[in-house]
Coordinates of C-alpha atoms in Angstrom, one line a residue:
M1 CA -36.7 -29.2 56.0
V2 CA -37.4 -25.4 57.0
A3 CA -34.8 -25.0 59.1
K4 CA -32.2 -27.6 57.4
M5 CA -32.5 -25.5 54.2
S6 CA -32.6 -22.5 56.6
L7 CA -29.2 -23.3 57.8
A8 CA -27.7 -24.4 54.3
I9 CA -29.5 -20.7 53.3
R10 CA -27.3 -19.2 55.5
F11 CA -23.4 -21.9 55.1
W12 CA -24.3 -20.6 50.7
T13 CA -24.6 -17.5 50.6
L14 CA -21.5 -16.7 53.7
V15 CA -19.9 -18.7 50.9
V16 CA -20.8 -16.7 47.5
N17 CA -19.9 -13.6 50.5
M18 CA -16.7 -15.0 50.9
L19 CA -16.3 -15.0 47.3
C20 CA -17.1 -11.7 46.5
I21 CA -14.6 -9.8 48.6
P22 CA -13.1 -8.8 45.5
M23 CA -15.9 -7.1 44.9
H24 CA -16.8 -5.6 48.4
V25 CA -13.6 -4.2 48.1
I26 CA -14.2 -2.3 45.1
N27 CA -17.5 -1.0 45.9
A28 CA -15.5 -0.1 48.8
V29 CA -12.8 2.1 47.3
G30 CA -14.4 3.7 44.5
L31 CA -14.3 1.6 41.4
Y32 CA -17.8 -0.3 41.2
K33 CA -18.6 3.7 39.0
V34 CA -16.6 2.1 36.9
Y35 CA -19.0 -1.1 36.6
K36 CA -21.8 1.8 35.9
R37 CA -20.6 2.6 33.2
V38 CA -20.9 -0.3 31.3
F39 CA -24.4 -0.8 32.8
P40 CA -26.9 0.5 30.2
M41 CA -25.6 -1.9 27.8
I42 CA -26.2 -4.8 29.7
L43 CA -28.8 -3.7 31.0
R44 CA -30.2 -2.5 27.2
S45 CA -29.3 -6.2 26.0
F46 CA -31.0 -7.5 28.4
S47 CA -34.4 -5.3 28.4
A48 CA -34.7 -5.9 25.2
S49 CA -35.1 -9.7 25.5
Y50 CA -37.1 -9.2 28.8
N51 CA -39.7 -7.1 26.1
Q52 CA -39.6 -10.4 24.3
K53 CA -41.0 -12.3 27.0
M54 CA -42.9 -10.2 28.5
H55 CA -44.5 -8.6 26.1
E56 CA -47.4 -10.2 26.9
R57 CA -47.8 -9.1 30.0
K58 CA -47.4 -5.9 29.9
V59 CA -49.1 -5.4 27.1
E60 CA -52.2 -6.2 29.7
L61 CA -50.1 -3.9 32.5
F62 CA -49.9 -0.7 30.5
R63 CA -53.1 -1.3 28.6
S64 CA -54.8 0.7 31.5
L65 CA -53.0 3.6 31.0
S66 CA -55.5 5.2 28.5
E67 CA -58.2 5.4 31.7
F68 CA -56.4 8.1 33.6
I69 CA -55.7 10.6 30.3
K70 CA -58.2 13.7 30.6
P71 CA -61.0 14.5 27.9
G72 CA -58.6 17.3 26.4
G73 CA -56.1 16.5 27.6
K74 CA -52.1 14.8 27.8
L75 CA -51.0 12.3 30.1
T76 CA -48.2 12.9 31.9
I77 CA -46.6 10.4 33.0
L78 CA -43.0 10.2 35.7
E79 CA -40.9 6.4 34.8
I80 CA -39.1 5.9 38.1
G81 CA -35.7 4.1 36.8
C82 CA -36.6 4.6 33.4
G83 CA -33.2 2.4 32.6
T84 CA -32.8 2.6 28.4
G85 CA -36.5 4.1 27.8
T86 CA -38.0 0.1 26.8
N87 CA -41.6 0.3 28.5
F88 CA -42.0 3.7 25.8
Q89 CA -43.3 1.2 23.1
F90 CA -45.9 0.4 25.5
Y91 CA -47.4 3.8 26.0
P92 CA -50.3 5.9 25.2
P93 CA -49.7 7.8 21.7
G94 CA -49.4 11.3 22.8
C95 CA -48.6 11.1 26.2
K96 CA -45.0 13.7 27.7
V97 CA -42.5 11.6 29.3
I98 CA -40.5 12.8 32.8
C99 CA -37.8 10.4 33.3
T100 CA -35.7 9.8 36.4
D101 CA -32.8 7.3 36.8
P102 CA -29.6 7.3 39.5
N103 CA -27.8 6.4 37.2
P104 CA -26.5 10.0 34.1
H105 CA -25.3 6.9 31.7
F106 CA -28.1 6.0 30.9
Q107 CA -28.8 8.9 28.8
K108 CA -27.9 8.7 25.8
Y109 CA -29.8 5.1 25.3
L110 CA -33.0 6.5 26.7
E111 CA -32.0 9.6 23.9
K112 CA -32.3 7.0 21.1
S113 CA -35.1 5.2 22.8
M114 CA -37.0 8.5 22.7
K115 CA -35.9 9.0 18.9
E116 CA -37.7 5.6 18.3
N117 CA -40.9 6.1 19.3
E118 CA -41.3 9.5 18.1
Q119 CA -45.3 9.2 19.0
L120 CA -44.0 10.1 22.6
T121 CA -42.8 13.6 24.6
F122 CA -39.9 13.8 25.9
D123 CA -40.3 16.3 29.0
R124 CA -37.2 15.5 31.1
F125 CA -34.4 13.0 32.6
V126 CA -33.6 13.6 36.1
V127 CA -30.8 12.2 37.8
T128 CA -32.2 11.1 41.3
S129 CA -33.5 8.4 43.2
G130 CA -36.7 6.9 43.9
E131 CA -36.4 8.1 47.1
D132 CA -35.5 11.9 46.5
M133 CA -37.9 13.3 43.5
A134 CA -38.0 17.0 45.0
S135 CA -37.6 18.4 41.6
V136 CA -41.3 17.1 40.4
E137 CA -44.1 18.6 41.7
D138 CA -46.6 17.4 44.3
E139 CA -49.4 16.5 41.9
S140 CA -47.8 17.3 38.4
V141 CA -48.1 13.8 37.0
D142 CA -50.5 11.2 36.0
V143 CA -49.6 8.4 35.8
V144 CA -46.1 7.0 38.1
V145 CA -44.7 3.7 36.4
C146 CA -42.1 1.7 38.3
T147 CA -41.1 -1.7 36.7
L148 CA -38.0 -3.6 37.9
V149 CA -36.3 -1.3 39.9
L150 CA -38.0 -1.5 43.4
C151 CA -35.5 -4.2 44.6
T152 CA -32.8 -1.4 43.8
V153 CA -34.0 1.5 46.3
R154 CA -32.5 1.9 49.4
D155 CA -35.6 3.0 51.4
I156 CA -38.7 1.9 49.6
P157 CA -41.2 3.7 52.2
Q158 CA -40.0 6.5 51.1
T159 CA -39.9 6.2 47.4
L160 CA -43.7 4.9 47.7
R161 CA -44.7 7.9 49.6
E162 CA -43.0 9.9 46.5
V163 CA -45.1 8.2 44.1
H164 CA -48.3 8.3 46.6
R165 CA -47.2 13.0 46.4
I166 CA -46.9 12.7 42.5
L167 CA -49.4 10.1 41.4
R168 CA -50.1 6.9 40.4
P169 CA -49.6 2.7 38.7
V170 CA -46.1 0.0 39.6
R171 CA -45.1 -2.9 39.2
K172 CA -41.7 -5.5 39.8
H173 CA -39.7 -9.2 40.2
V174 CA -39.8 -10.8 44.1
V175 CA -38.4 -13.5 46.6
A176 CA -40.4 -16.8 45.7
D177 CA -42.5 -18.6 48.4
S178 CA -40.0 -20.1 50.7
S179 CA -40.7 -23.9 50.7
T180 CA -39.0 -23.8 46.7
W181 CA -35.8 -23.7 45.8
A182 CA -36.0 -20.9 43.2
Y183 CA -35.8 -18.8 47.4
F184 CA -33.1 -21.0 48.9
F185 CA -30.8 -19.6 45.0
Q186 CA -32.6 -15.7 45.4
H187 CA -30.6 -15.8 49.3
V188 CA -27.4 -17.5 49.0
L189 CA -26.6 -15.9 45.5
Q190 CA -27.9 -12.6 46.9
P191 CA -24.3 -11.6 47.6
A192 CA -23.1 -11.5 43.6
W193 CA -25.9 -10.3 42.2
Y194 CA -26.2 -7.4 44.3
Y195 CA -23.1 -5.9 42.1
F196 CA -24.2 -7.8 38.9
G197 CA -27.8 -6.4 38.9
D198 CA -26.1 -3.0 40.1
G199 CA -28.3 -2.4 44.0
C200 CA -31.3 -5.3 43.1
K201 CA -32.0 -7.2 46.1
I202 CA -34.3 -10.2 44.7
T203 CA -34.9 -11.7 48.1
R204 CA -37.6 -8.4 48.7
E205 CA -41.3 -9.2 49.5
T206 CA -41.6 -6.1 47.6
W207 CA -45.7 -6.5 47.7
K208 CA -45.5 -5.9 51.6
Y209 CA -44.2 -2.6 51.5
L210 CA -46.7 -1.4 48.9
E211 CA -49.8 -2.8 50.9
G212 CA -48.4 -0.5 53.2
A213 CA -48.1 2.2 51.0
G214 CA -51.8 3.7 51.7
F215 CA -53.1 3.9 48.3
S216 CA -57.2 4.3 47.8
E217 CA -56.9 0.9 45.5
L218 CA -54.0 -1.8 44.5
K219 CA -54.6 -4.4 42.2
L220 CA -51.4 -7.2 42.7
R221 CA -51.0 -10.6 41.0
H222 CA -48.1 -13.3 41.4
V223 CA -47.4 -14.7 38.5
E224 CA -43.5 -16.7 37.2
A225 CA -42.0 -14.6 34.6
P226 CA -40.5 -17.3 31.3
L227 CA -36.9 -16.1 32.9
V228 CA -33.9 -18.1 34.1
F229 CA -35.4 -20.3 37.9
I230 CA -34.0 -17.2 40.1
L231 CA -36.8 -14.1 38.1
K232 CA -39.4 -16.5 37.4
P233 CA -40.9 -15.2 40.5
H234 CA -43.3 -11.4 39.7
I235 CA -46.1 -9.2 41.4
V236 CA -47.6 -6.7 38.3
G237 CA -50.3 -4.8 39.2
S238 CA -51.3 -1.2 39.8
A239 CA -52.0 0.8 42.8
V240 CA -54.0 4.6 42.2
K241 CA -53.6 7.7 44.7

């Protein structure tokens, strides 16, 4: 059964890859940059729906952020791949937020989100990837937040080394169990999803990278999100330096 599914995955992935040839060409000649201008608008709509469906889990996940506030101090949060700022509503009042994202076209949506969350202090928006946050000093933040991002970075271990360098919690959607149809369609549709999701790779076993990143404490749970079946498998949790 496993061998048949593996063969079917390879065949249908090849078919989808062939159907994606126009997108491969568009990317090769540099026209994919046009989609990056549109993607923030698409993500804002998706994120609003995602927040509604994941509200209770997000509240539970981010509740622990207050534990990292030092007596008499202000919590400094750095969010990798901040997107349109849809996590801001879950952050503790009074904290300072540093945002990073490789797509500069998120900025106007980000500024709107900051105005809607005046309980936070916006420090700065840094246009950079998770693998290279050199402009952020060592051990300069109390918490690092990373949601729906490790599926898009090019180098997960390097991103986690950067997280470890500057400091603390994390969360993600991941590949499904290999015996399920979700796993089958995640692999078959991955070539097309890569472009639609602006580099997202839904077939990654992200938890394995987290387990090998050298955190002193790691708490992860596999859960199912109330989303379309290929996006249902998630991990939620936190990592402490």
